């Protein structure tokens, strides 16, 4: 928040709903509040991790962590035709893009881009670990010059899928390593850059 | 009974003063009603005035399908206009001042994507999943290129002027003409051009 507002009451400030975050500005005319909320509100164009919860006729119901389940057509996969259905089972993880998301309608997902290519979207995660983090941390992970991603990169080989809905899936060579990465990411939530780097160094040295 | 007979008889009937009255009683004309009409005509006490051709037909009568054929363009137009007026009178409208929408200077954007230039959500480090690493490079550079392309397009727009375009198009028209012409015509075209390029010879008046 700008300092002028906090200055007026030096000791305690009452913040109403929607005002808990850092007001950010980007040239020329973009303003937004960067917060650490955990509730996901689907919005168009975002890539999210969903869990298939039901198969019904020609659509899948997918839980994306929003207020309502999203629908995903079986034709919205790469190479899918009416005769050639994609192999999707209940409980599978899908990395997909929201193409319909507004407050009045059921959100709708696709696993292809406008050219019909998957480009990494679709069913993934035969094993690995899925967990939830705050939406703020997700954005920090996906930022162009993300410090966290750079620090993680130095550890050991692993794979990660980050959904804008706060879900993160990681997989490393062993279960132990997978758990280490997951725990590190969760602990990144409330740490300064310095704290994080010392922690990462200790893990890399094998002292934890 | 043909429709021509019908209209003729009706015309005859209607010339009488009481005709309109009859029509109110027989809004839907059937063969039986015609018969009744004729009977009425036969036994009515008032004589038929055949000579009076100037008698006006009622509007309701003129509007009937079988009467339309005999009408001239003027009355037809008049009738149509009247009908239109009736229809527009039946429409409801509120007598309110015109609504003026003000321009909205605040554009709401529900996603963080456009603000923070977020990267592609799938990542792999140290060669854990080569496919994803390829994808990462492709997707992240694609985004950058998109931005560059936008800049390029805006620059290009200023690059080619209308004159350039016209010049280019002119030459294109010539070459296309040559292409679609037959062989003989093509040679003729070439010759024509050659002739045109030669300096024109003309008789010069000798000076005294």
Coordinates of C-alpha atoms in Angstrom, one line a residue:
Chain A
X1 CA 0.0 0.0 0.0
X2 CA 1.2 3.5 -0.6
X3 CA 2.8 5.0 2.5
X4 CA 0.7 8.1 2.6
X5 CA -2.3 6.0 3.6
X6 CA -0.5 4.1 6.4
X7 CA 1.0 7.3 7.7
X8 CA -2.3 8.8 8.7
X9 CA -2.7 6.2 11.5
X10 CA 0.7 5.2 12.7
X11 CA -0.3 2.3 15.0
X12 CA -3.2 0.4 13.6
X13 CA -4.8 0.4 10.2
X14 CA -8.1 -1.2 9.3
X15 CA -8.0 -2.8 5.9
X16 CA -11.3 -3.7 4.3
X17 CA -11.8 -6.7 2.0
X18 CA -10.0 -6.5 -1.2
X19 CA -7.3 -4.2 0.1
X20 CA -4.8 -6.8 1.4
X21 CA -1.9 -6.7 -0.9
X22 CA 0.6 -4.5 -2.7
X23 CA -0.7 -2.0 -5.2
X24 CA 1.4 -2.4 -8.3
X25 CA 1.7 -0.2 -11.3
X26 CA 3.0 -0.9 -14.8
X27 CA 3.5 1.7 -17.5
X28 CA 1.5 3.1 -19.0
X29 CA -1.9 2.5 -17.4
X30 CA -2.0 -0.9 -15.6
X31 CA -2.8 -1.1 -11.9
X32 CA -3.5 -4.2 -9.9
X33 CA -3.2 -5.5 -6.3
X34 CA -0.7 -8.3 -5.7
X35 CA -2.0 -10.4 -2.9
X36 CA -1.4 -13.8 -1.4
X37 CA -5.0 -15.0 -1.5
X38 CA -5.7 -18.7 -1.9
X39 CA -9.2 -18.7 -3.5
X40 CA -9.2 -19.2 -7.2
X41 CA -11.6 -17.3 -9.4
X42 CA -11.5 -18.7 -12.9
X43 CA -10.7 -16.2 -15.6
X44 CA -10.4 -16.6 -19.3
X45 CA -7.1 -17.6 -20.9
X46 CA -5.5 -19.0 -17.8
X47 CA -3.7 -22.3 -17.7
X48 CA -4.8 -24.5 -14.8
X49 CA -4.3 -27.9 -13.4
X50 CA -7.6 -29.8 -13.1
X51 CA -8.6 -33.2 -11.7
X52 CA -11.1 -35.2 -13.8
X53 CA -14.0 -36.0 -11.5
X54 CA -16.6 -37.5 -13.9
X55 CA -17.2 -38.7 -17.4
X56 CA -20.6 -38.0 -18.8
X57 CA -21.4 -38.5 -22.4
X58 CA -19.2 -36.2 -24.5
X59 CA -17.8 -34.0 -21.7
X60 CA -15.6 -34.5 -18.7
X61 CA -16.2 -32.7 -15.4
X62 CA -13.0 -31.2 -14.1
X63 CA -12.3 -29.8 -10.7
X64 CA -10.2 -26.7 -11.1
X65 CA -10.5 -25.4 -7.6
X66 CA -13.1 -22.7 -8.5
X67 CA -16.6 -22.4 -7.1
X68 CA -17.9 -24.7 -9.8
X69 CA -16.6 -27.6 -11.8
X70 CA -15.4 -26.9 -15.3
X71 CA -16.5 -28.9 -18.4
X72 CA -14.0 -30.3 -20.8
X73 CA -15.1 -31.6 -24.2
X74 CA -13.6 -34.9 -25.3
X75 CA -13.0 -33.3 -28.7
X76 CA -10.8 -30.6 -27.1
X77 CA -7.7 -32.8 -27.1
X78 CA -5.0 -33.0 -29.7
X79 CA -5.9 -35.5 -32.4
X80 CA -9.3 -36.3 -31.0
X81 CA -12.1 -37.1 -33.3
X82 CA -15.6 -38.5 -32.7
X83 CA -14.3 -42.0 -33.4
X84 CA -10.9 -41.6 -31.7
X85 CA -11.6 -40.6 -28.1
X86 CA -8.8 -39.5 -25.9
X87 CA -7.9 -41.8 -23.1
X88 CA -8.9 -39.9 -20.0
X89 CA -9.9 -41.6 -16.8
X90 CA -11.6 -40.2 -13.7
X91 CA -8.8 -39.0 -11.3
X92 CA -6.4 -38.0 -14.1
X93 CA -4.7 -34.6 -13.9
X94 CA -5.1 -32.3 -16.9
X95 CA -3.2 -29.2 -17.7
X96 CA -5.7 -27.1 -19.6
X97 CA -6.7 -23.6 -20.6
X98 CA -9.9 -21.8 -19.7
X99 CA -11.7 -20.5 -22.7
X100 CA -15.0 -19.7 -21.0
X101 CA -14.9 -18.2 -17.5
X102 CA -17.4 -15.7 -16.2
X103 CA -19.6 -15.4 -13.2
X104 CA -22.7 -16.4 -14.9
X105 CA -21.6 -19.5 -16.8
X106 CA -20.0 -22.8 -16.2
X107 CA -16.2 -22.6 -16.9
X108 CA -15.1 -24.4 -20.0
X109 CA -11.6 -25.9 -20.6
X110 CA -9.7 -27.0 -23.6
X111 CA -6.5 -29.0 -24.0
X112 CA -5.5 -27.6 -27.4
X113 CA -4.6 -24.2 -28.7
X114 CA -6.3 -22.4 -31.6
X115 CA -4.3 -24.3 -34.1
X116 CA -5.3 -27.7 -32.7
X117 CA -1.9 -28.5 -31.1
X118 CA -1.5 -29.6 -27.6
X119 CA 1.6 -27.7 -26.8
X120 CA 2.0 -29.4 -23.4
X121 CA -1.7 -29.2 -22.5
X122 CA -3.5 -32.4 -21.8
X123 CA -3.3 -35.4 -19.4
X124 CA -0.1 -35.5 -17.4
X125 CA 1.3 -36.8 -14.2
X126 CA 1.5 -40.6 -14.1
X127 CA 3.1 -40.1 -10.7
X128 CA 4.5 -37.2 -8.9
X129 CA 2.9 -35.0 -6.2
X130 CA 0.2 -32.4 -6.5
X131 CA -0.2 -29.8 -3.8
X132 CA -1.7 -26.4 -3.4
X133 CA 0.0 -23.1 -2.8
X134 CA -1.2 -19.5 -2.7
X135 CA -2.0 -17.8 -5.9
X136 CA 0.7 -15.2 -5.1
X137 CA 3.4 -17.8 -5.0
X138 CA 2.2 -19.3 -8.3
X139 CA 2.7 -15.9 -9.9
X140 CA 6.1 -15.5 -8.3
X141 CA 7.1 -18.9 -9.8
X142 CA 5.9 -17.9 -13.2
X143 CA 7.4 -14.4 -13.2
X144 CA 9.8 -13.8 -16.1
X145 CA 12.8 -13.4 -13.9
X146 CA 11.7 -15.7 -11.1
X147 CA 14.2 -16.0 -8.3
X148 CA 12.6 -19.1 -6.8
X149 CA 12.7 -20.9 -10.1
X150 CA 16.4 -20.0 -10.5
X151 CA 17.2 -21.2 -7.0
X152 CA 15.3 -24.5 -7.5
X153 CA 17.0 -25.1 -10.8
X154 CA 20.3 -25.5 -9.1
X155 CA 19.1 -28.4 -6.9
X156 CA 18.6 -31.5 -9.0
X157 CA 16.7 -32.6 -12.1
X158 CA 13.0 -32.4 -11.7
X159 CA 9.8 -31.4 -13.5
X160 CA 7.1 -29.1 -12.4
X161 CA 3.7 -28.0 -13.7
X162 CA 2.3 -24.8 -12.3
X163 CA -1.4 -24.0 -12.7
X164 CA -2.8 -20.5 -12.2
X165 CA -5.4 -22.0 -9.9
X166 CA -2.7 -22.5 -7.2
X167 CA -2.0 -26.1 -7.9
X168 CA 1.5 -27.3 -8.4
X169 CA 2.6 -30.7 -9.4
X170 CA 6.2 -31.8 -9.0
X171 CA 8.1 -34.9 -10.0
X172 CA 11.7 -35.8 -9.4
X173 CA 13.8 -39.0 -9.8
X174 CA 12.9 -40.4 -6.4
X175 CA 10.0 -39.9 -4.0
X176 CA 12.4 -38.4 -1.5
X177 CA 13.5 -35.7 -3.9
X178 CA 9.9 -35.0 -5.0
X179 CA 9.0 -34.4 -1.4
X180 CA 12.0 -32.1 -0.9
X181 CA 11.0 -29.9 -3.8
X182 CA 7.4 -29.8 -2.6
X183 CA 8.3 -28.9 0.9
X184 CA 10.7 -26.2 -0.3
X185 CA 8.0 -24.7 -2.5
X186 CA 5.5 -24.6 0.3
X187 CA 8.0 -23.0 2.6
X188 CA 8.8 -20.3 0.0
X189 CA 5.4 -18.9 0.8
X190 CA 6.6 -16.7 3.7
X191 CA 10.3 -16.3 3.3
X192 CA 12.6 -13.5 2.3
X193 CA 15.0 -14.1 -0.6
X194 CA 17.9 -14.4 1.8
X195 CA 16.2 -17.0 4.1
X196 CA 15.2 -19.0 1.0
X197 CA 18.7 -19.0 -0.4
X198 CA 20.3 -20.2 2.9
X199 CA 17.6 -22.9 3.2
X200 CA 18.2 -24.1 -0.4
X201 CA 21.9 -24.1 0.2
X202 CA 21.6 -26.3 3.2
X203 CA 19.3 -28.7 1.4
X204 CA 21.7 -28.8 -1.6
X205 CA 24.6 -29.6 0.8
X206 CA 22.5 -32.5 2.2
X207 CA 22.5 -31.2 5.8
X208 CA 18.7 -31.5 6.0
Chain B
X1 CA -67.4 -20.2 -58.9
X2 CA -64.1 -18.6 -60.0
X3 CA -62.6 -15.7 -58.1
X4 CA -63.2 -13.4 -61.1
X5 CA -66.9 -14.1 -61.0
X6 CA -66.8 -13.6 -57.3
X7 CA -65.2 -10.2 -57.5
X8 CA -67.5 -9.1 -60.3
X9 CA -70.6 -10.1 -58.3
X10 CA -69.3 -8.4 -55.3
X11 CA -68.5 -5.2 -57.1
X12 CA -72.0 -5.3 -58.4
X13 CA -73.4 -5.8 -54.9
X14 CA -71.3 -3.2 -53.3
X15 CA -72.4 -0.5 -55.6
X16 CA -75.6 -0.4 -53.6
X17 CA -75.6 1.6 -50.5
X18 CA -76.5 -1.3 -48.3
X19 CA -73.5 -3.3 -49.5
X20 CA -71.2 -2.2 -46.7
X21 CA -73.8 -3.3 -44.2
X22 CA -73.9 -6.7 -45.7
X23 CA -70.1 -7.0 -45.5
X24 CA -70.2 -6.3 -41.9
X25 CA -72.4 -9.3 -41.5
X26 CA -70.2 -11.5 -43.7
X27 CA -66.6 -10.8 -42.8
X28 CA -65.5 -14.1 -44.2
X29 CA -66.7 -14.6 -47.7
X30 CA -67.7 -18.1 -48.6
X31 CA -69.7 -19.5 -51.5
X32 CA -72.7 -19.8 -49.2
X33 CA -72.5 -16.2 -48.1
X34 CA -72.2 -15.1 -51.7
X35 CA -75.4 -17.0 -52.5
X36 CA -77.1 -15.3 -49.7
X37 CA -75.8 -12.0 -50.9
X38 CA -77.3 -12.6 -54.3
X39 CA -80.6 -13.6 -52.8
X40 CA -80.6 -10.4 -50.8
X41 CA -79.9 -8.4 -54.0
X42 CA -82.7 -10.1 -55.9
X43 CA -85.4 -9.4 -53.4
X44 CA -84.3 -6.1 -52.1
X45 CA -86.7 -3.3 -52.7
X46 CA -84.2 -0.8 -53.8
X47 CA -83.4 -1.1 -57.5
X48 CA -79.8 -1.7 -58.6
X49 CA -78.1 1.3 -59.9
X50 CA -75.7 -0.1 -62.5
X51 CA -74.9 3.2 -64.0
X52 CA -73.2 4.6 -60.8
X53 CA -69.6 3.6 -61.4
X54 CA -68.2 6.2 -59.2
X55 CA -69.3 4.5 -56.0
X56 CA -66.4 4.0 -53.6
X57 CA -65.5 0.7 -52.3
X58 CA -64.8 0.4 -48.6
X59 CA -61.3 0.0 -47.5
X60 CA -61.9 -3.3 -45.8
X61 CA -63.1 -4.6 -49.1
X62 CA -60.2 -3.3 -51.1
X63 CA -57.8 -4.9 -48.7
X64 CA -59.1 -8.4 -49.5
X65 CA -56.8 -10.7 -51.5
X66 CA -59.0 -11.1 -54.5
X67 CA -59.7 -7.4 -54.9
X68 CA -56.0 -6.6 -55.1
X69 CA -55.7 -7.6 -58.7
X70 CA -58.0 -5.0 -60.1
X71 CA -56.5 -2.1 -58.2
X72 CA -54.3 0.5 -59.7
X73 CA -50.9 1.4 -58.3
X74 CA -52.0 4.5 -56.6
X75 CA -54.7 3.1 -54.4
X76 CA -52.4 0.1 -53.7
X77 CA -49.7 2.4 -52.4
X78 CA -52.2 4.3 -50.4
X79 CA -53.6 1.2 -48.8
X80 CA -50.1 -0.1 -48.0
X81 CA -49.2 3.2 -46.3
X82 CA -52.3 3.1 -44.2
X83 CA -51.6 -0.4 -43.1
X84 CA -48.1 0.6 -42.1
X85 CA -49.3 3.5 -40.1
X86 CA -51.7 1.2 -38.3
X87 CA -49.0 -1.2 -37.5
X88 CA -46.6 1.5 -36.2
X89 CA -49.4 3.0 -34.1
X90 CA -49.8 -0.3 -32.4
X91 CA -46.2 -0.5 -31.3
X92 CA -45.5 0.7 -27.8
X93 CA -42.7 3.0 -27.0
X94 CA -41.7 4.9 -23.9
X95 CA -41.5 8.7 -24.2
X96 CA -38.1 9.0 -22.5
X97 CA -35.1 11.2 -23.3
X98 CA -32.5 9.4 -25.3
X99 CA -30.0 7.4 -23.3
X100 CA -26.4 8.5 -23.7
X101 CA -23.8 5.9 -22.7
X102 CA -20.7 7.5 -21.2
X103 CA -17.3 6.2 -22.2
X104 CA -15.9 3.9 -19.6
X105 CA -12.3 4.7 -18.7
X106 CA -11.8 1.7 -16.5
X107 CA -11.2 -1.6 -18.2
X108 CA -11.5 -4.5 -15.9
X109 CA -9.3 -7.5 -16.3
X110 CA -9.8 -10.5 -14.2
X111 CA -6.6 -12.4 -15.0
X112 CA -3.1 -11.6 -13.8
X113 CA -1.6 -12.8 -17.0
X114 CA -1.4 -9.6 -19.0
X115 CA 0.0 -7.7 -16.0
X116 CA 2.9 -9.8 -15.0
X117 CA 4.0 -11.4 -18.4
X118 CA 3.8 -14.9 -16.8
X119 CA 5.8 -17.7 -18.3
X120 CA 4.5 -21.0 -19.5
X121 CA 3.4 -23.3 -16.7
X122 CA 5.3 -26.5 -17.5
X123 CA 9.0 -26.6 -16.5
X124 CA 11.7 -29.1 -16.4
X125 CA 15.2 -28.6 -15.0
X126 CA 18.5 -30.3 -15.7
X127 CA 17.1 -32.4 -18.5
X128 CA 14.6 -34.3 -16.4
X129 CA 12.0 -34.2 -19.2
X130 CA 13.6 -33.2 -22.5
X131 CA 10.2 -32.8 -24.2
X132 CA 9.1 -30.3 -21.7
X133 CA 12.4 -28.4 -21.9
X134 CA 11.9 -28.1 -25.7
X135 CA 8.4 -26.9 -25.1
X136 CA 9.5 -24.4 -22.5
X137 CA 11.9 -22.8 -24.9
X138 CA 9.4 -22.8 -27.7
X139 CA 6.5 -21.4 -25.6
X140 CA 8.6 -18.8 -23.8
X141 CA 10.3 -17.5 -27.0
X142 CA 7.0 -17.6 -28.8
X143 CA 5.6 -15.1 -26.3
X144 CA 8.5 -12.8 -26.7
X145 CA 8.4 -13.0 -30.5
X146 CA 4.7 -12.2 -30.4
X147 CA 5.5 -8.9 -28.7
X148 CA 8.3 -8.2 -31.1
X149 CA 6.1 -8.9 -34.0
X150 CA 3.5 -6.5 -32.8
X151 CA 6.2 -3.8 -32.7
X152 CA 7.3 -4.8 -36.2
X153 CA 3.8 -4.6 -37.6
X154 CA 3.4 -1.2 -36.2
X155 CA 6.7 -0.2 -37.8
X156 CA 5.8 -1.8 -41.1
X157 CA 2.6 0.1 -41.3
X158 CA 4.5 3.3 -41.5
X159 CA 7.1 1.7 -43.9
X160 CA 5.0 1.1 -47.0
X161 CA 3.3 4.2 -48.2
X162 CA 0.3 4.2 -50.5
X163 CA 2.4 5.3 -53.4
X164 CA 4.7 2.3 -53.0
X165 CA 1.6 0.1 -52.9
X166 CA 0.2 1.7 -56.1
X167 CA 3.5 1.3 -57.9
X168 CA 3.8 -2.3 -57.0
X169 CA 0.2 -3.0 -57.9
X170 CA 0.6 -1.3 -61.3
X171 CA 3.5 -3.6 -62.3
X172 CA 1.5 -6.6 -61.0
X173 CA -1.4 -5.8 -63.2
X174 CA 0.8 -5.8 -66.3
X175 CA 2.5 -9.1 -65.6
X176 CA -0.8 -10.8 -64.8
X177 CA -2.3 -9.5 -68.1
X178 CA 0.6 -11.0 -69.9
X179 CA 0.2 -14.3 -68.1
X180 CA -3.4 -14.7 -69.0
X181 CA -3.1 -13.6 -72.6
X182 CA -2.8 -16.2 -75.4
X183 CA 0.5 -16.7 -77.1
X184 CA -0.2 -14.6 -80.1
X185 CA -1.6 -11.8 -78.0
X186 CA 1.4 -12.0 -75.7
X187 CA 3.8 -11.4 -78.6
X188 CA 1.6 -8.5 -79.7
X189 CA 1.7 -7.1 -76.2
X190 CA 5.5 -7.3 -76.2
X191 CA 5.6 -5.6 -79.6
X192 CA 3.3 -2.9 -78.4
X193 CA 5.5 -2.2 -75.5
X194 CA 8.6 -2.1 -77.7
X195 CA 6.9 0.3 -80.1
X196 CA 5.9 2.5 -77.2
X197 CA 9.4 2.6 -75.9
X198 CA 10.8 3.8 -79.2
X199 CA 10.9 7.6 -79.7
X200 CA 8.0 8.6 -81.8
X201 CA 8.9 9.7 -85.3
X202 CA 7.0 12.6 -86.6
X203 CA 7.3 14.9 -89.5
X204 CA 9.1 18.1 -88.6
X205 CA 8.4 21.2 -90.5
X206 CA 11.6 22.4 -92.2
X207 CA 12.5 25.9 -91.2
X208 CA 12.9 28.6 -93.8

